[in-house]
Amino acid sequence: MAACNHAIVARMDSPVALIPQLAAHLVAAGGKRLRPLLTLASARLCGYPADDANQRHVGLAACVEFIHTATLLHDDVVDESQLRRGLASANAVFGNKASVLVGDFLFARAFQLMTDDGSLKVMQILSSASATISEGEVLQMSTQNDLSTSVDQYLEVIHGKTAALFAAACRVGAVVAARPEAEELALEAYGTNLGMAFQLVDDALDYAADQAVLGKTVGDDFREGKITLPVLAAYAAGTEEDRRFWRRVIEDSEQTPEDLDHALDLIARTDAIETTLDRAATYARAAHAALDIFPDSHLRRLLQDTAAYTVSRGS
């Protein structure tokens, strides 16, 4: 991971001073670095050697982080977010135009790292994931403020915006290790299910977490009218009076300062957080089971424990 962080810093460099300055603002804010860690761990799980002559997994882990960081920059502009990882978001500090353009730069850097790797299969996996992320974000925008959105449509959104990159990050680990397709697909399934669980918990935390723990403003999804499972579950289980409230604040975007507290009360009363976390736990169990194809090892247990930890964040 130290080598990956070094690669990230090196590839952020540019003679245009604002680019490394803005990118460093987001990178320096921390974050879990979960996606690049998944690439590194998946490669090692598949027997890829860790020595100076074999560093493909490091370059691709950095590539995955650049794709993720680029999407964060763009997302914060679209969502008009003011916080990211507990600090002022890049768009709040540098403005929307700079954030969009530096996000474009990081996407370009990611594709440079793909071409440096030289594998058409790796490029196909990561470029497809990049396209799917964009589709997921556009689909989320099209379902915004629409309480007729089905749970299946919501799951399609989070598969696109989150799980696709988790899946790609894991699968390329098997590709660089030249493992059979069955192992590639097992790691892809692990990443997909882990990503689904991760996003479900994130969506639950937006209505259940302390702002200092969450690292972003609690209730952002509510204020933006995003359709997430906690809202869909509370809407489905509520009374007609409850549904009128949800239609006013989500579909009509007519919100008062007191409405978030009432929304939190309705979500608690209808056990919507528990419904969301139960769904996340189902995906986490599927992620755990997907790795059964691999022999028992410390790395396999770590990856399986990661799936369990992802859900425990919401407890």
PDB file of C-alpha atoms in Angstrom:
ATOM      1  CA  MET A   1       0.000   0.000   0.000  1.00  0.00           C
ATOM      2  CA  ALA A   2       2.958   2.315   0.638  1.00  0.00           C
ATOM      3  CA  ALA A   3       4.077   1.704  -2.953  1.00  0.00           C
ATOM      4  CA  CYS A   4       0.543   2.412  -4.165  1.00  0.00           C
ATOM      5  CA  ASN A   5       0.394   5.690  -2.227  1.00  0.00           C
ATOM      6  CA  HIS A   6       3.749   6.661  -3.730  1.00  0.00           C
ATOM      7  CA  ALA A   7       2.378   5.951  -7.218  1.00  0.00           C
ATOM      8  CA  ILE A   8      -0.729   8.017  -6.499  1.00  0.00           C
ATOM      9  CA  VAL A   9       1.297  11.032  -5.386  1.00  0.00           C
ATOM     10  CA  ALA A  10       3.689  10.723  -8.342  1.00  0.00           C
ATOM     11  CA  ARG A  11       0.870  10.513 -10.889  1.00  0.00           C
ATOM     12  CA  MET A  12      -0.981  13.484  -9.365  1.00  0.00           C
ATOM     13  CA  ASP A  13       1.942  15.694 -10.312  1.00  0.00           C
ATOM     14  CA  SER A  14       1.448  18.286 -13.058  1.00  0.00           C
ATOM     15  CA  PRO A  15       3.102  21.549 -14.133  1.00  0.00           C
ATOM     16  CA  VAL A  16      -0.352  23.108 -13.771  1.00  0.00           C
ATOM     17  CA  ALA A  17      -0.142  23.927 -10.057  1.00  0.00           C
ATOM     18  CA  LEU A  18      -3.870  23.777  -9.312  1.00  0.00           C
ATOM     19  CA  ILE A  19      -4.084  20.114 -10.348  1.00  0.00           C
ATOM     20  CA  PRO A  20      -1.807  18.595  -7.669  1.00  0.00           C
ATOM     21  CA  GLN A  21      -3.053  21.179  -5.166  1.00  0.00           C
ATOM     22  CA  LEU A  22      -6.713  20.232  -5.583  1.00  0.00           C
ATOM     23  CA  ALA A  23      -6.051  16.504  -5.942  1.00  0.00           C
ATOM     24  CA  ALA A  24      -3.884  16.550  -2.815  1.00  0.00           C
ATOM     25  CA  HIS A  25      -6.718  18.249  -0.894  1.00  0.00           C
ATOM     26  CA  LEU A  26      -8.925  15.212  -1.461  1.00  0.00           C
ATOM     27  CA  VAL A  27      -6.185  12.597  -1.117  1.00  0.00           C
ATOM     28  CA  ALA A  28      -4.830  14.217   2.056  1.00  0.00           C
ATOM     29  CA  ALA A  29      -8.312  14.062   3.596  1.00  0.00           C
ATOM     30  CA  GLY A  30      -7.694  10.353   4.025  1.00  0.00           C
ATOM     31  CA  GLY A  31     -10.395   7.846   3.259  1.00  0.00           C
ATOM     32  CA  LYS A  32     -10.289   4.104   3.582  1.00  0.00           C
ATOM     33  CA  ARG A  33      -8.374   3.416   0.351  1.00  0.00           C
ATOM     34  CA  LEU A  34     -10.555   0.312   0.289  1.00  0.00           C
ATOM     35  CA  ARG A  35     -10.725  -0.108  -3.486  1.00  0.00           C
ATOM     36  CA  PRO A  36      -6.961  -0.122  -4.130  1.00  0.00           C
ATOM     37  CA  LEU A  37      -6.508  -2.361  -1.111  1.00  0.00           C
ATOM     38  CA  LEU A  38      -8.923  -4.819  -2.707  1.00  0.00           C
ATOM     39  CA  THR A  39      -6.807  -4.904  -5.874  1.00  0.00           C
ATOM     40  CA  LEU A  40      -3.617  -5.521  -3.908  1.00  0.00           C
ATOM     41  CA  ALA A  41      -5.180  -8.149  -1.659  1.00  0.00           C
ATOM     42  CA  SER A  42      -6.900  -9.947  -4.546  1.00  0.00           C
ATOM     43  CA  ALA A  43      -3.631 -10.173  -6.475  1.00  0.00           C
ATOM     44  CA  ARG A  44      -1.819 -11.542  -3.451  1.00  0.00           C
ATOM     45  CA  LEU A  45      -4.652 -13.981  -2.713  1.00  0.00           C
ATOM     46  CA  CYS A  46      -4.156 -15.317  -6.248  1.00  0.00           C
ATOM     47  CA  GLY A  47      -0.428 -15.801  -5.684  1.00  0.00           C
ATOM     48  CA  TYR A  48       0.905 -12.717  -7.457  1.00  0.00           C
ATOM     49  CA  PRO A  49       4.445 -12.183  -6.107  1.00  0.00           C
ATOM     50  CA  ALA A  50       5.265  -9.005  -4.207  1.00  0.00           C
ATOM     51  CA  ASP A  51       8.734  -8.020  -5.353  1.00  0.00           C
ATOM     52  CA  ASP A  52      10.411  -5.235  -7.300  1.00  0.00           C
ATOM     53  CA  ALA A  53       9.976  -7.097 -10.590  1.00  0.00           C
ATOM     54  CA  ASN A  54       6.231  -7.584 -10.162  1.00  0.00           C
ATOM     55  CA  GLN A  55       4.455  -4.296  -9.544  1.00  0.00           C
ATOM     56  CA  ARG A  56       1.466  -4.464 -11.914  1.00  0.00           C
ATOM     57  CA  HIS A  57      -0.951  -4.754  -9.019  1.00  0.00           C
ATOM     58  CA  VAL A  58       0.432  -1.516  -7.525  1.00  0.00           C
ATOM     59  CA  GLY A  59      -0.101   0.481 -10.708  1.00  0.00           C
ATOM     60  CA  LEU A  60      -3.604  -0.884 -11.121  1.00  0.00           C
ATOM     61  CA  ALA A  61      -4.474  -0.188  -7.489  1.00  0.00           C
ATOM     62  CA  ALA A  62      -3.468   3.435  -8.076  1.00  0.00           C
ATOM     63  CA  CYS A  63      -5.563   3.420 -11.246  1.00  0.00           C
ATOM     64  CA  VAL A  64      -8.603   2.232  -9.299  1.00  0.00           C
ATOM     65  CA  GLU A  65      -8.112   4.983  -6.718  1.00  0.00           C
ATOM     66  CA  PHE A  66      -7.873   7.626  -9.450  1.00  0.00           C
ATOM     67  CA  ILE A  67     -11.137   6.447 -10.992  1.00  0.00           C
ATOM     68  CA  HIS A  68     -12.776   6.601  -7.571  1.00  0.00           C
ATOM     69  CA  THR A  69     -11.338  10.023  -6.730  1.00  0.00           C
ATOM     70  CA  ALA A  70     -12.422  11.437 -10.088  1.00  0.00           C
ATOM     71  CA  THR A  71     -15.989  10.293  -9.451  1.00  0.00           C
ATOM     72  CA  LEU A  72     -15.915  11.854  -5.963  1.00  0.00           C
ATOM     73  CA  LEU A  73     -14.899  15.212  -7.404  1.00  0.00           C
ATOM     74  CA  HIS A  74     -17.690  15.083  -9.961  1.00  0.00           C
ATOM     75  CA  ASP A  75     -20.259  13.767  -7.467  1.00  0.00           C
ATOM     76  CA  ASP A  76     -19.636  16.562  -4.993  1.00  0.00           C
ATOM     77  CA  VAL A  77     -20.268  19.129  -7.721  1.00  0.00           C
ATOM     78  CA  VAL A  78     -23.481  17.410  -8.819  1.00  0.00           C
ATOM     79  CA  ASP A  79     -24.660  17.004  -5.221  1.00  0.00           C
ATOM     80  CA  GLU A  80     -23.445  20.470  -4.137  1.00  0.00           C
ATOM     81  CA  SER A  81     -21.746  18.790  -1.177  1.00  0.00           C
ATOM     82  CA  GLN A  82     -19.875  20.909   1.343  1.00  0.00           C
ATOM     83  CA  LEU A  83     -18.121  18.119   3.261  1.00  0.00           C
ATOM     84  CA  ARG A  84     -16.022  15.175   2.156  1.00  0.00           C
ATOM     85  CA  ARG A  85     -14.331  12.859   4.691  1.00  0.00           C
ATOM     86  CA  GLY A  86     -14.998  15.370   7.442  1.00  0.00           C
ATOM     87  CA  LEU A  87     -13.315  18.285   5.670  1.00  0.00           C
ATOM     88  CA  ALA A  88     -14.547  20.942   3.270  1.00  0.00           C
ATOM     89  CA  SER A  89     -15.124  19.328  -0.127  1.00  0.00           C
ATOM     90  CA  ALA A  90     -12.862  20.282  -3.026  1.00  0.00           C
ATOM     91  CA  ASN A  91     -15.672  22.143  -4.779  1.00  0.00           C
ATOM     92  CA  ALA A  92     -16.357  24.141  -1.604  1.00  0.00           C
ATOM     93  CA  VAL A  93     -12.691  25.184  -1.460  1.00  0.00           C
ATOM     94  CA  PHE A  94     -11.706  25.490  -5.120  1.00  0.00           C
ATOM     95  CA  GLY A  95     -15.042  25.882  -6.893  1.00  0.00           C
ATOM     96  CA  ASN A  96     -17.070  23.687  -9.212  1.00  0.00           C
ATOM     97  CA  LYS A  97     -15.155  24.392 -12.415  1.00  0.00           C
ATOM     98  CA  ALA A  98     -11.798  23.383 -10.977  1.00  0.00           C
ATOM     99  CA  SER A  99     -13.268  20.245  -9.384  1.00  0.00           C
ATOM    100  CA  VAL A 100     -14.814  19.055 -12.644  1.00  0.00           C
ATOM    101  CA  LEU A 101     -11.660  19.686 -14.657  1.00  0.00           C
ATOM    102  CA  VAL A 102      -9.319  18.045 -12.143  1.00  0.00           C
ATOM    103  CA  GLY A 103     -11.723  15.103 -12.006  1.00  0.00           C
ATOM    104  CA  ASP A 104     -11.309  14.848 -15.777  1.00  0.00           C
ATOM    105  CA  PHE A 105      -7.525  14.934 -15.315  1.00  0.00           C
ATOM    106  CA  LEU A 106      -7.641  12.069 -12.808  1.00  0.00           C
ATOM    107  CA  PHE A 107      -9.788   9.983 -15.162  1.00  0.00           C
ATOM    108  CA  ALA A 108      -7.186  10.573 -17.872  1.00  0.00           C
ATOM    109  CA  ARG A 109      -4.398   9.568 -15.495  1.00  0.00           C
ATOM    110  CA  ALA A 110      -6.308   6.381 -14.692  1.00  0.00           C
ATOM    111  CA  PHE A 111      -6.443   5.467 -18.369  1.00  0.00           C
ATOM    112  CA  GLN A 112      -2.729   6.194 -18.718  1.00  0.00           C
ATOM    113  CA  LEU A 113      -2.091   3.699 -15.921  1.00  0.00           C
ATOM    114  CA  MET A 114      -4.268   1.147 -17.720  1.00  0.00           C
ATOM    115  CA  THR A 115      -2.296   1.537 -20.941  1.00  0.00           C
ATOM    116  CA  ASP A 116       0.989   1.385 -19.022  1.00  0.00           C
ATOM    117  CA  ASP A 117      -0.112  -2.023 -17.729  1.00  0.00           C
ATOM    118  CA  GLY A 118      -0.467  -3.200 -21.324  1.00  0.00           C
ATOM    119  CA  SER A 119      -3.244  -5.741 -20.845  1.00  0.00           C
ATOM    120  CA  LEU A 120      -6.295  -5.346 -23.062  1.00  0.00           C
ATOM    121  CA  LYS A 121      -8.271  -7.489 -20.620  1.00  0.00           C
ATOM    122  CA  VAL A 122      -7.414  -5.195 -17.715  1.00  0.00           C
ATOM    123  CA  MET A 123      -8.363  -2.164 -19.800  1.00  0.00           C
ATOM    124  CA  GLN A 124     -11.666  -3.771 -20.773  1.00  0.00           C
ATOM    125  CA  ILE A 125     -12.539  -4.509 -17.128  1.00  0.00           C
ATOM    126  CA  LEU A 126     -11.634  -1.077 -15.778  1.00  0.00           C
ATOM    127  CA  SER A 127     -12.967   0.957 -18.702  1.00  0.00           C
ATOM    128  CA  SER A 128     -16.261  -0.938 -18.563  1.00  0.00           C
ATOM    129  CA  ALA A 129     -16.476  -0.220 -14.843  1.00  0.00           C
ATOM    130  CA  SER A 130     -15.824   3.487 -15.511  1.00  0.00           C
ATOM    131  CA  ALA A 131     -18.689   3.603 -18.010  1.00  0.00           C
ATOM    132  CA  THR A 132     -20.978   1.723 -15.615  1.00  0.00           C
ATOM    133  CA  ILE A 133     -20.223   4.202 -12.820  1.00  0.00           C
ATOM    134  CA  SER A 134     -21.332   7.065 -15.041  1.00  0.00           C
ATOM    135  CA  GLU A 135     -24.488   5.192 -16.000  1.00  0.00           C
ATOM    136  CA  GLY A 136     -25.226   4.567 -12.328  1.00  0.00           C
ATOM    137  CA  GLU A 137     -24.842   8.242 -11.485  1.00  0.00           C
ATOM    138  CA  VAL A 138     -27.104   9.299 -14.373  1.00  0.00           C
ATOM    139  CA  LEU A 139     -29.675   6.680 -13.344  1.00  0.00           C
ATOM    140  CA  GLN A 140     -29.577   8.010  -9.788  1.00  0.00           C
ATOM    141  CA  MET A 141     -30.197  11.515 -11.106  1.00  0.00           C
ATOM    142  CA  SER A 142     -33.185  10.269 -13.113  1.00  0.00           C
ATOM    143  CA  THR A 143     -34.731   8.596 -10.042  1.00  0.00           C
ATOM    144  CA  GLN A 144     -34.147  11.595  -7.780  1.00  0.00           C
ATOM    145  CA  ASN A 145     -37.317  12.922  -6.146  1.00  0.00           C
ATOM    146  CA  ASP A 146     -39.302   9.953  -7.510  1.00  0.00           C
ATOM    147  CA  LEU A 147     -40.910   7.821  -4.805  1.00  0.00           C
ATOM    148  CA  SER A 148     -42.315   5.450  -7.423  1.00  0.00           C
ATOM    149  CA  THR A 149     -38.754   4.143  -7.866  1.00  0.00           C
ATOM    150  CA  SER A 150     -38.722   0.420  -7.158  1.00  0.00           C
ATOM    151  CA  VAL A 151     -36.253  -1.319  -4.863  1.00  0.00           C
ATOM    152  CA  ASP A 152     -34.872  -3.119  -7.923  1.00  0.00           C
ATOM    153  CA  GLN A 153     -34.230   0.223  -9.645  1.00  0.00           C
ATOM    154  CA  TYR A 154     -32.507   1.502  -6.526  1.00  0.00           C
ATOM    155  CA  LEU A 155     -30.303  -1.613  -6.408  1.00  0.00           C
ATOM    156  CA  GLU A 156     -29.429  -1.055 -10.070  1.00  0.00           C
ATOM    157  CA  VAL A 157     -28.309   2.469  -9.176  1.00  0.00           C
ATOM    158  CA  ILE A 158     -25.992   1.383  -6.374  1.00  0.00           C
ATOM    159  CA  HIS A 159     -24.632  -1.486  -8.453  1.00  0.00           C
ATOM    160  CA  GLY A 160     -23.606   1.040 -11.083  1.00  0.00           C
ATOM    161  CA  LYS A 161     -22.334   3.868  -8.897  1.00  0.00           C
ATOM    162  CA  THR A 162     -20.481   1.713  -6.317  1.00  0.00           C
ATOM    163  CA  ALA A 163     -20.403  -2.050  -6.784  1.00  0.00           C
ATOM    164  CA  ALA A 164     -19.056  -2.029 -10.357  1.00  0.00           C
ATOM    165  CA  LEU A 165     -15.727  -0.495  -9.316  1.00  0.00           C
ATOM    166  CA  PHE A 166     -15.429  -2.819  -6.313  1.00  0.00           C
ATOM    167  CA  ALA A 167     -15.944  -5.749  -8.683  1.00  0.00           C
ATOM    168  CA  ALA A 168     -13.390  -4.503 -11.210  1.00  0.00           C
ATOM    169  CA  ALA A 169     -10.852  -3.718  -8.493  1.00  0.00           C
ATOM    170  CA  CYS A 170     -11.023  -7.311  -7.287  1.00  0.00           C
ATOM    171  CA  ARG A 171     -11.134  -9.009 -10.681  1.00  0.00           C
ATOM    172  CA  VAL A 172      -7.997  -7.343 -12.064  1.00  0.00           C
ATOM    173  CA  GLY A 173      -6.089  -8.839  -9.134  1.00  0.00           C
ATOM    174  CA  ALA A 174      -6.784 -12.289 -10.539  1.00  0.00           C
ATOM    175  CA  VAL A 175      -5.965 -11.141 -14.074  1.00  0.00           C
ATOM    176  CA  VAL A 176      -2.462  -9.906 -13.208  1.00  0.00           C
ATOM    177  CA  ALA A 177      -1.842 -13.196 -11.405  1.00  0.00           C
ATOM    178  CA  ALA A 178      -2.915 -15.103 -14.561  1.00  0.00           C
ATOM    179  CA  ARG A 179      -5.458 -17.161 -12.662  1.00  0.00           C
ATOM    180  CA  PRO A 180      -8.299 -19.196 -14.262  1.00  0.00           C
ATOM    181  CA  GLU A 181     -11.501 -17.382 -15.184  1.00  0.00           C
ATOM    182  CA  ALA A 182     -13.360 -19.140 -12.363  1.00  0.00           C
ATOM    183  CA  GLU A 183     -11.176 -17.290  -9.861  1.00  0.00           C
ATOM    184  CA  GLU A 184     -11.615 -14.007 -11.736  1.00  0.00           C
ATOM    185  CA  LEU A 185     -15.381 -14.411 -11.572  1.00  0.00           C
ATOM    186  CA  ALA A 186     -15.279 -15.404  -7.895  1.00  0.00           C
ATOM    187  CA  LEU A 187     -13.384 -12.230  -7.042  1.00  0.00           C
ATOM    188  CA  GLU A 188     -15.722 -10.195  -9.238  1.00  0.00           C
ATOM    189  CA  ALA A 189     -18.706 -11.653  -7.358  1.00  0.00           C
ATOM    190  CA  TYR A 190     -17.002 -10.904  -4.049  1.00  0.00           C
ATOM    191  CA  GLY A 191     -16.403  -7.289  -5.091  1.00  0.00           C
ATOM    192  CA  THR A 192     -19.925  -6.831  -6.430  1.00  0.00           C
ATOM    193  CA  ASN A 193     -21.558  -8.085  -3.249  1.00  0.00           C
ATOM    194  CA  LEU A 194     -19.139  -6.174  -1.034  1.00  0.00           C
ATOM    195  CA  GLY A 195     -19.859  -2.975  -2.967  1.00  0.00           C
ATOM    196  CA  MET A 196     -23.619  -3.472  -2.666  1.00  0.00           C
ATOM    197  CA  ALA A 197     -23.325  -3.989   1.078  1.00  0.00           C
ATOM    198  CA  PHE A 198     -21.019  -0.992   1.389  1.00  0.00           C
ATOM    199  CA  GLN A 199     -23.408   1.398  -0.370  1.00  0.00           C
ATOM    200  CA  LEU A 200     -26.468   0.113   1.479  1.00  0.00           C
ATOM    201  CA  VAL A 201     -24.721   0.812   4.783  1.00  0.00           C
ATOM    202  CA  ASP A 202     -23.627   4.261   3.559  1.00  0.00           C
ATOM    203  CA  ASP A 203     -27.229   5.045   2.676  1.00  0.00           C
ATOM    204  CA  ALA A 204     -28.373   3.873   6.112  1.00  0.00           C
ATOM    205  CA  LEU A 205     -25.699   5.982   7.822  1.00  0.00           C
ATOM    206  CA  ASP A 206     -26.995   9.120   6.126  1.00  0.00           C
ATOM    207  CA  TYR A 207     -30.050   8.793   8.372  1.00  0.00           C
ATOM    208  CA  ALA A 208     -28.446   7.160  11.403  1.00  0.00           C
ATOM    209  CA  ALA A 209     -24.855   8.328  11.921  1.00  0.00           C
ATOM    210  CA  ASP A 210     -23.124  11.042  13.858  1.00  0.00           C
ATOM    211  CA  GLN A 211     -21.833  13.696  11.436  1.00  0.00           C
ATOM    212  CA  ALA A 212     -18.290  13.494  12.857  1.00  0.00           C
ATOM    213  CA  VAL A 213     -18.284   9.729  12.248  1.00  0.00           C
ATOM    214  CA  LEU A 214     -19.919   9.915   8.829  1.00  0.00           C
ATOM    215  CA  GLY A 215     -17.495  12.540   7.511  1.00  0.00           C
ATOM    216  CA  LYS A 216     -20.214  14.332   5.595  1.00  0.00           C
ATOM    217  CA  THR A 217     -23.311  16.280   6.504  1.00  0.00           C
ATOM    218  CA  VAL A 218     -25.995  14.010   7.966  1.00  0.00           C
ATOM    219  CA  GLY A 219     -29.182  14.242   5.935  1.00  0.00           C
ATOM    220  CA  ASP A 220     -27.504  15.184   2.650  1.00  0.00           C
ATOM    221  CA  ASP A 221     -29.445  12.478   0.809  1.00  0.00           C
ATOM    222  CA  PHE A 222     -32.693  13.756   2.346  1.00  0.00           C
ATOM    223  CA  ARG A 223     -32.057  17.367   1.364  1.00  0.00           C
ATOM    224  CA  GLU A 224     -31.107  16.330  -2.191  1.00  0.00           C
ATOM    225  CA  GLY A 225     -34.213  14.173  -2.593  1.00  0.00           C
ATOM    226  CA  LYS A 226     -32.173  11.037  -3.255  1.00  0.00           C
ATOM    227  CA  ILE A 227     -34.113   7.803  -3.365  1.00  0.00           C
ATOM    228  CA  THR A 228     -32.394   5.327  -1.062  1.00  0.00           C
ATOM    229  CA  LEU A 229     -33.599   2.167   0.635  1.00  0.00           C
ATOM    230  CA  PRO A 230     -34.226   3.792   4.043  1.00  0.00           C
ATOM    231  CA  VAL A 231     -36.655   6.224   2.359  1.00  0.00           C
ATOM    232  CA  LEU A 232     -38.297   3.548   0.211  1.00  0.00           C
ATOM    233  CA  ALA A 233     -38.732   1.268   3.246  1.00  0.00           C
ATOM    234  CA  ALA A 234     -40.155   4.053   5.422  1.00  0.00           C
ATOM    235  CA  TYR A 235     -42.493   5.171   2.629  1.00  0.00           C
ATOM    236  CA  ALA A 236     -43.772   1.621   2.035  1.00  0.00           C
ATOM    237  CA  ALA A 237     -44.337   0.930   5.738  1.00  0.00           C
ATOM    238  CA  GLY A 238     -45.795   4.329   6.646  1.00  0.00           C
ATOM    239  CA  THR A 239     -49.324   5.557   7.056  1.00  0.00           C
ATOM    240  CA  GLU A 240     -51.017   7.689   4.427  1.00  0.00           C
ATOM    241  CA  GLU A 241     -50.117  10.744   6.505  1.00  0.00           C
ATOM    242  CA  ASP A 242     -46.486   9.596   6.508  1.00  0.00           C
ATOM    243  CA  ARG A 243     -46.583   9.158   2.735  1.00  0.00           C
ATOM    244  CA  ARG A 244     -47.955  12.675   2.282  1.00  0.00           C
ATOM    245  CA  PHE A 245     -44.983  13.942   4.266  1.00  0.00           C
ATOM    246  CA  TRP A 246     -42.529  12.000   2.103  1.00  0.00           C
ATOM    247  CA  ARG A 247     -44.159  13.225  -1.108  1.00  0.00           C
ATOM    248  CA  ARG A 248     -43.903  16.819   0.074  1.00  0.00           C
ATOM    249  CA  VAL A 249     -40.271  16.701   1.160  1.00  0.00           C
ATOM    250  CA  ILE A 250     -38.893  14.334  -1.504  1.00  0.00           C
ATOM    251  CA  GLU A 251     -41.056  14.698  -4.601  1.00  0.00           C
ATOM    252  CA  ASP A 252     -42.081  18.338  -4.171  1.00  0.00           C
ATOM    253  CA  SER A 253     -38.781  19.388  -2.496  1.00  0.00           C
ATOM    254  CA  GLU A 254     -40.730  21.477  -0.007  1.00  0.00           C
ATOM    255  CA  GLN A 255     -38.687  21.170   3.168  1.00  0.00           C
ATOM    256  CA  THR A 256     -38.631  23.108   6.425  1.00  0.00           C
ATOM    257  CA  PRO A 257     -35.789  23.054   8.993  1.00  0.00           C
ATOM    258  CA  GLU A 258     -37.783  20.648  11.164  1.00  0.00           C
ATOM    259  CA  ASP A 259     -38.469  18.100   8.413  1.00  0.00           C
ATOM    260  CA  LEU A 260     -35.197  16.170   8.733  1.00  0.00           C
ATOM    261  CA  ASP A 261     -35.915  15.374  12.383  1.00  0.00           C
ATOM    262  CA  HIS A 262     -39.410  14.181  11.440  1.00  0.00           C
ATOM    263  CA  ALA A 263     -37.972  12.056   8.637  1.00  0.00           C
ATOM    264  CA  LEU A 264     -35.509  10.477  11.092  1.00  0.00           C
ATOM    265  CA  ASP A 265     -38.404   9.746  13.438  1.00  0.00           C
ATOM    266  CA  LEU A 266     -40.411   8.062  10.660  1.00  0.00           C
ATOM    267  CA  ILE A 267     -37.423   6.014   9.566  1.00  0.00           C
ATOM    268  CA  ALA A 268     -36.848   4.864  13.143  1.00  0.00           C
ATOM    269  CA  ARG A 269     -40.538   4.106  13.683  1.00  0.00           C
ATOM    270  CA  THR A 270     -40.749   1.917  10.551  1.00  0.00           C
ATOM    271  CA  ASP A 271     -37.440   0.077  11.188  1.00  0.00           C
ATOM    272  CA  ALA A 272     -36.186   1.287   7.816  1.00  0.00           C
ATOM    273  CA  ILE A 273     -32.548   1.276   8.967  1.00  0.00           C
ATOM    274  CA  GLU A 274     -32.848  -2.324  10.116  1.00  0.00           C
ATOM    275  CA  THR A 275     -34.442  -3.255   6.778  1.00  0.00           C
ATOM    276  CA  THR A 276     -31.521  -1.644   4.946  1.00  0.00           C
ATOM    277  CA  LEU A 277     -28.867  -3.256   7.131  1.00  0.00           C
ATOM    278  CA  ASP A 278     -30.518  -6.671   6.796  1.00  0.00           C
ATOM    279  CA  ARG A 279     -30.276  -6.340   3.016  1.00  0.00           C
ATOM    280  CA  ALA A 280     -26.627  -5.286   3.368  1.00  0.00           C
ATOM    281  CA  ALA A 281     -25.914  -8.312   5.541  1.00  0.00           C
ATOM    282  CA  THR A 282     -27.329 -10.600   2.842  1.00  0.00           C
ATOM    283  CA  TYR A 283     -24.888  -9.139   0.316  1.00  0.00           C
ATOM    284  CA  ALA A 284     -22.023  -9.410   2.823  1.00  0.00           C
ATOM    285  CA  ARG A 285     -22.754 -13.116   3.307  1.00  0.00           C
ATOM    286  CA  ALA A 286     -22.735 -13.601  -0.464  1.00  0.00           C
ATOM    287  CA  ALA A 287     -19.367 -11.822  -0.653  1.00  0.00           C
ATOM    288  CA  HIS A 288     -18.007 -14.132   2.055  1.00  0.00           C
ATOM    289  CA  ALA A 289     -19.250 -17.236   0.251  1.00  0.00           C
ATOM    290  CA  ALA A 290     -17.829 -16.122  -3.118  1.00  0.00           C
ATOM    291  CA  LEU A 291     -14.303 -16.623  -1.780  1.00  0.00           C
ATOM    292  CA  ASP A 292     -14.881 -20.253  -0.780  1.00  0.00           C
ATOM    293  CA  ILE A 293     -13.298 -21.264  -4.106  1.00  0.00           C
ATOM    294  CA  PHE A 294      -9.909 -20.229  -2.680  1.00  0.00           C
ATOM    295  CA  PRO A 295      -7.956 -22.282  -0.147  1.00  0.00           C
ATOM    296  CA  ASP A 296      -8.174 -21.102   3.429  1.00  0.00           C
ATOM    297  CA  SER A 297      -5.519 -18.478   4.119  1.00  0.00           C
ATOM    298  CA  HIS A 298      -4.873 -15.346   6.141  1.00  0.00           C
ATOM    299  CA  LEU A 299      -5.678 -13.172   3.104  1.00  0.00           C
ATOM    300  CA  ARG A 300      -8.940 -14.970   2.375  1.00  0.00           C
ATOM    301  CA  ARG A 301     -10.026 -14.517   5.977  1.00  0.00           C
ATOM    302  CA  LEU A 302      -9.076 -10.829   5.872  1.00  0.00           C
ATOM    303  CA  LEU A 303     -11.190 -10.275   2.758  1.00  0.00           C
ATOM    304  CA  GLN A 304     -14.095 -12.174   4.285  1.00  0.00           C
ATOM    305  CA  ASP A 305     -13.753 -10.189   7.505  1.00  0.00           C
ATOM    306  CA  THR A 306     -13.869  -7.005   5.426  1.00  0.00           C
ATOM    307  CA  ALA A 307     -17.340  -7.975   4.223  1.00  0.00           C
ATOM    308  CA  ALA A 308     -18.507  -8.467   7.814  1.00  0.00           C
ATOM    309  CA  TYR A 309     -16.928  -5.183   8.935  1.00  0.00           C
ATOM    310  CA  THR A 310     -18.645  -3.295   6.113  1.00  0.00           C
ATOM    311  CA  VAL A 311     -22.034  -4.138   7.639  1.00  0.00           C
ATOM    312  CA  SER A 312     -20.909  -3.620  11.241  1.00  0.00           C
ATOM    313  CA  ARG A 313     -20.201   0.063  10.426  1.00  0.00           C
ATOM    314  CA  GLY A 314     -23.941   0.609  10.499  1.00  0.00           C
ATOM    315  CA  SER A 315     -24.508  -1.045  13.860  1.00  0.00           C
TER     316      SER A 315
END
